Amino acid sequence: MMDKVGAVQGQTVHPGKYARIERERRFLLAEAPAPSAVTVTRMITDRYLVGTRLRLRLRRAERSDGSCELKLTQKVPVSRPGAIQGLITNTYLSSAEYDLLASLPAAVLTKTRFSVPPLGVDVFDGTLQGLVLAEGEFTTDEEAQSFMPPPECVAEVTDDARFTGGRLVETSRQDLLQWLAEYGLHPATP
């Protein structure tokens, strides 16, 4: 039975030869981080390829120094609460490979990612303007469980599938505002 964006209920998570277990916790913030707290800034364009069973994501991450990271990611989610999100596999691409895959139909999501250790803070554009989502990634279950979010984190949304990239890319402005209101957030209308 499918219940969470492609997740299989009762599925056991085992890393494979190429896939690794993804452990992350997500938090809503009321605003973007202070510039003085930011160590790295990236402009990210995620292209969720249409018609793929497991949400293949093509990412272009441009840094302020002009460098660019291109990758194809496959996420296989599991339907269980907590920091273990499922399995993730990344393939790093050349410009030519990226351009070829970018010609495929896709739903597009854009955001600015601010590194504010230990979190990455995403400030979304377009329909999702006003959404500020922080993510912490962890190497062990113990590290994830013991993490204490900073006070600027308004609410934890790790177990709220609405705040995953694969779901957000399909979200209307009206739905986003309703979801944020459930957490006491009311961003200005663009």
Coordinates of N, CA and C in Angstrom, one line a residue:
M1 N 0.8 -1.2 0.0 CA 0.0 0.0 0.0 C 0.9 1.2 0.0
M2 N 0.6 2.2 -0.9 CA 1.4 3.4 -1.0 C 0.7 4.5 -0.1
D3 N 1.4 5.3 0.7 CA 0.8 6.3 1.5 C 1.5 7.6 1.6
K4 N 2.8 7.6 1.3 CA 3.5 8.9 1.4 C 4.3 9.0 0.1
V5 N 4.0 10.0 -0.7 CA 4.8 10.3 -1.9 C 5.7 9.1 -2.4
G6 N 5.1 8.0 -2.8 CA 5.8 6.9 -3.3 C 6.4 5.9 -2.2
A7 N 6.1 6.2 -1.0 CA 6.6 5.3 0.1 C 5.8 4.0 0.1
V8 N 6.4 3.0 0.6 CA 5.8 1.7 0.7 C 5.6 1.4 2.2
Q9 N 4.4 1.2 2.6 CA 4.1 1.0 4.0 C 4.8 -0.3 4.5
G10 N 5.5 -0.2 5.7 CA 6.2 -1.4 6.3 C 7.5 -1.7 5.6
Q11 N 8.0 -0.9 4.7 CA 9.2 -1.1 4.0 C 10.4 -0.9 5.0
T12 N 11.3 -1.9 4.9 CA 12.6 -1.8 5.7 C 13.6 -1.1 4.9
V13 N 14.4 -0.2 5.6 CA 15.4 0.6 4.9 C 16.7 0.0 5.1
H14 N 17.4 -0.4 4.0 CA 18.7 -1.0 4.0 C 19.5 -0.3 3.0
P15 N 20.7 0.3 3.3 CA 21.5 0.9 2.3 C 22.0 -0.1 1.3
G16 N 22.1 0.3 0.1 CA 22.6 -0.6 -1.0 C 24.0 -0.2 -1.4
K17 N 24.4 -0.8 -2.5 CA 25.7 -0.5 -3.0 C 25.9 1.0 -3.3
Y18 N 24.8 1.7 -3.8 CA 24.9 3.1 -4.2 C 24.1 4.0 -3.3
A19 N 23.0 3.4 -2.8 CA 22.1 4.2 -2.0 C 22.6 4.3 -0.6
R20 N 22.2 5.4 0.1 CA 22.5 5.6 1.5 C 21.2 6.0 2.2
I21 N 21.2 5.7 3.5 CA 20.0 6.1 4.3 C 20.1 7.6 4.5
E22 N 18.9 8.2 4.2 CA 18.8 9.7 4.4 C 18.1 9.9 5.7
R23 N 18.9 10.6 6.6 CA 18.3 11.0 7.9 C 18.3 12.6 7.9
E24 N 17.1 13.1 8.0 CA 17.0 14.6 8.1 C 15.7 14.9 8.9
R25 N 15.8 16.1 9.5 CA 14.7 16.7 10.2 C 14.5 18.0 9.6
R26 N 13.2 18.4 9.5 CA 12.8 19.6 8.8 C 12.0 20.5 9.8
F27 N 12.2 21.8 9.7 CA 11.6 22.8 10.6 C 11.2 24.0 9.8
L28 N 10.0 24.6 10.2 CA 9.6 25.9 9.6 C 10.2 27.0 10.4
L29 N 10.5 28.1 9.6 CA 11.0 29.3 10.2 C 10.1 30.4 9.8
A30 N 10.1 31.5 10.6 CA 9.2 32.6 10.2 C 9.9 33.5 9.2
E31 N 11.2 33.5 9.2 CA 11.9 34.4 8.2 C 13.3 33.8 7.9
A32 N 13.9 34.4 6.9 CA 15.2 34.0 6.4 C 16.3 34.3 7.5
P33 N 17.4 33.5 7.5 CA 18.4 33.8 8.5 C 19.1 35.1 8.3
A34 N 19.7 35.7 9.4 CA 20.4 36.9 9.3 C 21.6 36.7 8.4
P35 N 22.0 37.6 7.5 CA 23.1 37.5 6.7 C 24.4 37.1 7.4
S36 N 24.6 37.6 8.6 CA 25.8 37.4 9.4 C 26.0 35.9 9.8
A37 N 24.9 35.2 9.8 CA 24.9 33.8 10.2 C 25.2 32.8 9.0
V38 N 25.1 33.3 7.8 CA 25.2 32.5 6.6 C 26.6 32.3 6.2
T39 N 27.0 31.0 6.0 CA 28.4 30.7 5.6 C 28.5 30.5 4.1
V40 N 27.5 29.9 3.4 CA 27.4 29.7 2.0 C 26.0 29.9 1.5
T41 N 25.9 30.5 0.3 CA 24.6 30.7 -0.4 C 24.6 30.0 -1.7
R42 N 23.5 29.3 -2.0 CA 23.3 28.6 -3.3 C 22.0 28.9 -3.9
M43 N 21.9 29.2 -5.2 CA 20.6 29.3 -5.9 C 20.3 27.9 -6.4
I44 N 19.2 27.3 -6.1 CA 18.9 25.9 -6.4 C 17.7 25.9 -7.3
T45 N 17.8 25.2 -8.4 CA 16.7 24.8 -9.3 C 16.5 23.3 -9.3
D46 N 15.4 22.9 -8.8 CA 15.1 21.4 -8.8 C 14.0 21.2 -9.9
R47 N 14.3 20.2 -10.7 CA 13.4 19.7 -11.7 C 13.0 18.3 -11.4
Y48 N 11.7 18.2 -11.0 CA 11.2 16.9 -10.7 C 10.6 16.3 -12.0
L49 N 11.3 15.2 -12.4 CA 11.0 14.7 -13.8 C 9.6 14.0 -13.8
V50 N 8.8 14.5 -14.7 CA 7.4 14.0 -14.8 C 7.4 12.5 -15.2
G51 N 6.5 11.8 -14.6 CA 6.3 10.4 -15.1 C 7.2 9.4 -14.4
T52 N 8.1 9.8 -13.5 CA 9.0 8.9 -12.9 C 8.3 8.3 -11.6
R53 N 8.5 7.1 -11.4 CA 7.8 6.4 -10.3 C 8.4 6.8 -8.9
L54 N 9.6 7.1 -8.8 CA 10.3 7.4 -7.5 C 10.8 8.8 -7.4
R55 N 10.1 9.7 -8.1 CA 10.5 11.1 -8.0 C 12.0 11.4 -8.2
L56 N 12.4 11.2 -9.5 CA 13.7 11.6 -9.9 C 13.8 13.1 -9.9
R57 N 14.9 13.6 -9.3 CA 15.1 15.1 -9.2 C 16.4 15.5 -9.8
L58 N 16.3 16.4 -10.7 CA 17.5 17.0 -11.4 C 17.8 18.3 -10.7
R59 N 19.0 18.5 -10.2 CA 19.3 19.7 -9.4 C 20.4 20.5 -10.0
R60 N 20.3 21.8 -10.1 CA 21.3 22.7 -10.4 C 21.5 23.6 -9.2
A61 N 22.7 23.6 -8.6 CA 23.0 24.4 -7.4 C 24.1 25.3 -7.8
E62 N 23.8 26.6 -7.9 CA 24.8 27.6 -8.3 C 25.3 28.4 -7.0
R63 N 26.6 28.4 -6.8 CA 27.1 29.1 -5.6 C 27.5 30.6 -6.0
S64 N 27.6 31.4 -5.0 CA 27.9 32.8 -5.2 C 29.3 33.0 -5.8
D65 N 30.2 32.0 -5.7 CA 31.5 32.1 -6.3 C 31.6 31.7 -7.8
G66 N 30.4 31.4 -8.3 CA 30.3 31.0 -9.7 C 30.4 29.5 -10.0
S67 N 30.7 28.7 -9.0 CA 30.8 27.3 -9.2 C 29.3 26.7 -9.3
C68 N 29.2 25.6 -9.9 CA 27.9 25.0 -10.1 C 28.0 23.5 -9.9
E69 N 27.0 22.9 -9.1 CA 26.9 21.5 -8.9 C 25.7 21.0 -9.6
L70 N 25.8 19.9 -10.4 CA 24.7 19.3 -11.2 C 24.6 17.9 -10.8
K71 N 23.3 17.5 -10.4 CA 23.2 16.1 -10.0 C 21.8 15.6 -10.3
L72 N 21.7 14.3 -10.4 CA 20.4 13.6 -10.5 C 20.3 12.8 -9.3
T73 N 19.1 12.9 -8.6 CA 18.9 12.3 -7.3 C 17.6 11.4 -7.4
Q74 N 17.7 10.2 -6.8 CA 16.6 9.3 -6.6 C 16.4 9.2 -5.1
K75 N 15.2 9.5 -4.7 CA 14.8 9.3 -3.3 C 13.7 8.2 -3.3
V76 N 13.9 7.2 -2.4 CA 13.0 6.2 -2.2 C 12.5 6.3 -0.7
P77 N 11.3 7.0 -0.5 CA 10.9 7.3 0.8 C 10.3 6.1 1.5
V78 N 10.3 6.1 2.8 CA 9.6 5.1 3.6 C 8.6 5.7 4.5
S79 N 7.5 5.0 4.8 CA 6.4 5.6 5.5 C 6.6 5.2 7.0
R80 N 7.4 5.9 7.7 CA 7.6 5.7 9.1 C 8.0 7.1 9.7
P81 N 7.5 7.4 10.9 CA 7.8 8.7 11.5 C 9.3 8.8 11.8
G82 N 9.8 10.0 12.0 CA 11.1 10.2 12.4 C 12.1 10.6 11.3
A83 N 13.4 10.7 11.7 CA 14.4 11.3 10.8 C 14.7 10.5 9.6
I84 N 14.6 9.2 9.7 CA 14.9 8.3 8.5 C 13.8 8.6 7.5
Q85 N 14.3 9.2 6.4 CA 13.3 9.5 5.3 C 13.3 8.5 4.2
G86 N 14.3 7.6 4.2 CA 14.4 6.6 3.2 C 15.8 6.4 2.6
L87 N 15.9 6.1 1.3 CA 17.1 5.9 0.7 C 17.3 7.0 -0.3
I88 N 18.6 7.5 -0.5 CA 18.9 8.5 -1.5 C 20.1 8.1 -2.2
T89 N 20.1 8.3 -3.5 CA 21.2 8.0 -4.4 C 21.4 9.3 -5.3
N90 N 22.7 9.8 -5.3 CA 23.0 10.9 -6.1 C 24.0 10.5 -7.2
T91 N 23.8 11.0 -8.4 CA 24.7 10.9 -9.5 C 25.1 12.3 -9.9
Y92 N 26.4 12.6 -9.9 CA 26.9 13.9 -10.3 C 27.1 13.9 -11.8
L93 N 26.7 15.0 -12.4 CA 26.6 15.1 -13.9 C 27.5 16.2 -14.5
S94 N 27.8 16.0 -15.7 CA 28.5 17.0 -16.5 C 27.5 18.0 -17.0
S95 N 27.9 19.1 -17.5 CA 27.0 20.1 -18.1 C 26.2 19.5 -19.2
A96 N 26.8 18.7 -20.1 CA 26.1 18.1 -21.2 C 25.1 17.1 -20.8
E97 N 25.4 16.3 -19.7 CA 24.5 15.3 -19.2 C 23.3 16.0 -18.6
Y98 N 23.6 17.1 -17.8 CA 22.5 17.9 -17.2 C 21.6 18.5 -18.3
D99 N 22.2 19.1 -19.3 CA 21.4 19.7 -20.4 C 20.5 18.7 -21.1
L100 N 21.0 17.5 -21.3 CA 20.2 16.4 -21.9 C 19.0 16.1 -21.0
L101 N 19.2 15.8 -19.7 CA 18.1 15.5 -18.8 C 17.2 16.6 -18.6
A102 N 17.7 17.9 -18.6 CA 16.8 19.0 -18.4 C 15.9 19.2 -19.6
S103 N 16.0 18.5 -20.7 CA 15.1 18.6 -21.8 C 13.8 17.8 -21.6
L104 N 13.9 16.9 -20.5 CA 12.7 16.1 -20.2 C 11.6 17.0 -19.5
P105 N 10.4 16.6 -19.6 CA 9.3 17.3 -18.9 C 9.5 17.2 -17.4
A106 N 9.3 18.4 -16.7 CA 9.5 18.4 -15.3 C 8.7 19.5 -14.6
A107 N 8.4 19.3 -13.4 CA 7.8 20.3 -12.5 C 9.0 21.0 -11.8
V108 N 9.1 22.3 -11.8 CA 10.3 23.1 -11.4 C 10.0 23.8 -10.1
L109 N 11.0 23.7 -9.2 CA 10.9 24.4 -7.9 C 12.2 25.2 -7.7
T110 N 12.2 26.5 -7.3 CA 13.4 27.3 -7.2 C 13.4 27.8 -5.7
K111 N 14.7 27.9 -5.2 CA 14.9 28.4 -3.9 C 16.3 28.8 -3.7
T112 N 16.5 29.6 -2.7 CA 17.9 30.0 -2.3 C 18.2 29.2 -1.0
R113 N 19.3 28.5 -1.0 CA 19.7 27.8 0.2 C 20.8 28.5 0.9
F114 N 20.6 28.8 2.2 CA 21.6 29.4 3.0 C 22.1 28.4 4.0
S115 N 23.4 28.2 4.0 CA 24.1 27.3 5.0 C 24.2 28.1 6.3
V116 N 23.6 27.6 7.3 CA 23.6 28.2 8.7 C 23.9 27.0 9.6
P117 N 25.1 26.6 9.7 CA 25.4 25.3 10.4 C 24.8 25.3 11.8
P118 N 24.2 24.2 12.1 CA 24.2 22.9 11.5 C 23.0 22.7 10.5
L119 N 22.3 23.8 10.1 CA 21.1 23.7 9.2 C 21.4 24.3 7.8
G120 N 20.6 23.8 6.9 CA 20.5 24.4 5.6 C 19.1 25.0 5.6
V121 N 19.0 26.3 5.2 CA 17.8 27.0 5.3 C 17.4 27.4 3.8
D122 N 16.2 26.9 3.4 CA 15.7 27.1 2.1 C 14.6 28.2 2.1
V123 N 14.9 29.3 1.3 CA 13.9 30.3 1.1 C 13.4 30.2 -0.3
F124 N 12.1 29.9 -0.4 CA 11.5 29.5 -1.7 C 11.0 30.7 -2.5
D125 N 10.9 30.5 -3.8 CA 10.5 31.6 -4.7 C 9.1 31.2 -5.3
G126 N 8.6 32.1 -6.2 CA 7.4 31.8 -6.9 C 6.2 31.6 -6.0
T127 N 5.4 30.5 -6.4 CA 4.2 30.2 -5.7 C 4.5 29.9 -4.2
L128 N 5.7 29.5 -3.9 CA 6.0 29.1 -2.5 C 6.7 30.2 -1.7
Q129 N 6.7 31.5 -2.3 CA 7.3 32.6 -1.6 C 6.7 32.8 -0.2
G130 N 7.5 33.0 0.8 CA 7.1 33.1 2.1 C 7.4 31.8 2.9
L131 N 7.7 30.7 2.2 CA 8.1 29.5 2.9 C 9.5 29.5 3.2
V132 N 9.9 29.3 4.5 CA 11.3 29.2 4.9 C 11.4 27.9 5.7
L133 N 12.2 27.0 5.1 CA 12.2 25.6 5.6 C 13.7 25.3 5.9
A134 N 14.0 24.9 7.1 CA 15.3 24.5 7.5 C 15.4 23.0 7.6
E135 N 16.6 22.4 7.2 CA 16.8 21.0 7.3 C 18.1 20.7 8.0
G136 N 18.1 19.7 8.8 CA 19.3 19.2 9.4 C 19.5 17.8 8.9
E137 N 20.7 17.5 8.4 CA 21.0 16.1 8.0 C 22.0 15.5 9.0
F138 N 21.8 14.2 9.2 CA 22.5 13.5 10.3 C 23.0 12.1 9.8
T139 N 24.1 11.7 10.4 CA 24.7 10.4 10.0 C 24.2 9.2 10.8
T140 N 23.7 9.5 12.0 CA 23.3 8.4 12.9 C 21.9 8.7 13.4
D141 N 21.1 7.7 13.8 CA 19.8 7.9 14.4 C 20.0 8.7 15.7
E142 N 21.0 8.4 16.5 CA 21.2 9.0 17.8 C 21.5 10.5 17.6
E143 N 22.3 10.9 16.6 CA 22.5 12.3 16.3 C 21.2 13.0 15.9
A144 N 20.4 12.4 15.1 CA 19.1 13.0 14.7 C 18.2 13.1 15.9
Q145 N 18.1 12.1 16.8 CA 17.2 12.2 17.9 C 17.6 13.2 18.9
S146 N 18.9 13.4 19.1 CA 19.4 14.3 20.2 C 19.5 15.7 19.7
F147 N 19.3 16.0 18.4 CA 19.4 17.4 17.9 C 18.4 18.3 18.5
M148 N 18.9 19.4 19.1 CA 18.0 20.4 19.6 C 17.9 21.6 18.6
P149 N 16.8 21.8 18.0 CA 16.7 22.9 17.0 C 16.9 24.3 17.7
P150 N 17.4 25.2 17.0 CA 17.6 26.6 17.5 C 16.2 27.2 17.7
P151 N 16.2 28.3 18.5 CA 14.9 28.9 18.9 C 14.1 29.5 17.7
E152 N 14.8 29.8 16.6 CA 14.1 30.4 15.5 C 13.3 29.4 14.7
C153 N 13.4 28.1 15.0 CA 12.6 27.1 14.4 C 11.2 27.1 15.1
V154 N 10.2 27.4 14.3 CA 8.8 27.6 14.7 C 8.1 26.3 15.0
A155 N 8.3 25.3 14.1 CA 7.7 24.0 14.3 C 8.5 23.0 13.5
E156 N 8.5 21.8 14.0 CA 9.1 20.7 13.3 C 8.1 20.1 12.3
V157 N 8.5 19.9 11.1 CA 7.6 19.3 10.1 C 8.2 18.0 9.4
T158 N 9.1 17.4 10.2 CA 9.8 16.2 9.6 C 8.7 15.1 9.2
D159 N 7.7 15.0 10.0 CA 6.7 13.9 9.6 C 5.5 14.5 8.8
D160 N 5.6 15.7 8.4 CA 4.5 16.3 7.6 C 4.9 16.2 6.1
A161 N 4.5 15.2 5.4 CA 4.9 15.0 4.0 C 4.6 16.1 3.1
R162 N 3.7 17.1 3.5 CA 3.4 18.2 2.7 C 4.7 19.1 2.5
F163 N 5.6 19.0 3.4 CA 6.8 19.9 3.3 C 8.0 19.1 2.8
T164 N 7.8 18.2 1.8 CA 8.9 17.6 1.1 C 8.9 18.2 -0.3
G165 N 10.1 18.2 -0.9 CA 10.2 18.8 -2.3 C 9.3 18.3 -3.3
G166 N 9.1 16.9 -3.3 CA 8.3 16.3 -4.2 C 6.8 16.7 -4.1
R167 N 6.4 17.1 -2.9 CA 5.0 17.5 -2.7 C 4.9 19.0 -2.9
L168 N 5.9 19.8 -2.5 CA 5.9 21.2 -2.6 C 5.9 21.7 -4.1
V169 N 6.5 20.9 -4.9 CA 6.6 21.3 -6.3 C 5.2 21.3 -7.0
E170 N 4.3 20.6 -6.4 CA 2.9 20.5 -6.9 C 1.9 21.4 -6.2
T171 N 2.4 22.2 -5.2 CA 1.5 22.9 -4.3 C 1.1 24.2 -4.8
S172 N -0.2 24.5 -4.6 CA -0.7 25.8 -5.0 C -0.4 26.9 -3.9
R173 N -0.5 28.1 -4.2 CA -0.3 29.2 -3.2 C -1.3 29.1 -2.1
Q174 N -2.5 28.9 -2.5 CA -3.6 28.8 -1.5 C -3.4 27.7 -0.5
D175 N -3.0 26.5 -1.0 CA -2.7 25.4 -0.1 C -1.5 25.7 0.8
L176 N -0.4 26.3 0.2 CA 0.7 26.6 1.1 C 0.3 27.5 2.2
L177 N -0.4 28.6 1.9 CA -0.8 29.5 2.9 C -1.7 28.9 4.0
Q178 N -2.5 27.9 3.6 CA -3.4 27.2 4.6 C -2.5 26.3 5.5
W179 N -1.5 25.6 4.9 CA -0.6 24.7 5.6 C 0.2 25.6 6.6
L180 N 0.7 26.7 6.2 CA 1.5 27.5 7.1 C 0.7 28.1 8.2
A181 N -0.5 28.4 7.9 CA -1.5 29.0 8.9 C -1.7 27.9 10.0
E182 N -1.7 26.6 9.7 CA -1.9 25.6 10.7 C -0.7 25.6 11.7
Y183 N 0.4 26.1 11.3 CA 1.6 26.2 12.2 C 1.8 27.7 12.7
G184 N 0.7 28.5 12.5 CA 0.8 29.9 13.1 C 1.6 30.9 12.2
L185 N 1.9 30.5 11.0 CA 2.7 31.4 10.1 C 1.8 32.0 9.1
H186 N 2.0 33.3 8.9 CA 1.1 34.0 7.9 C 2.0 35.0 7.1
P187 N 2.7 34.4 6.1 CA 3.6 35.3 5.2 C 2.8 36.3 4.4
A188 N 3.4 37.4 4.1 CA 2.8 38.4 3.3 C 2.5 37.9 1.9
T189 N 1.5 38.3 1.3 CA 1.1 37.9 -0.1 C 2.0 38.7 -1.0
P190 N 2.6 38.0 -2.0 CA 3.5 38.8 -3.0 C 2.6 39.7 -3.9

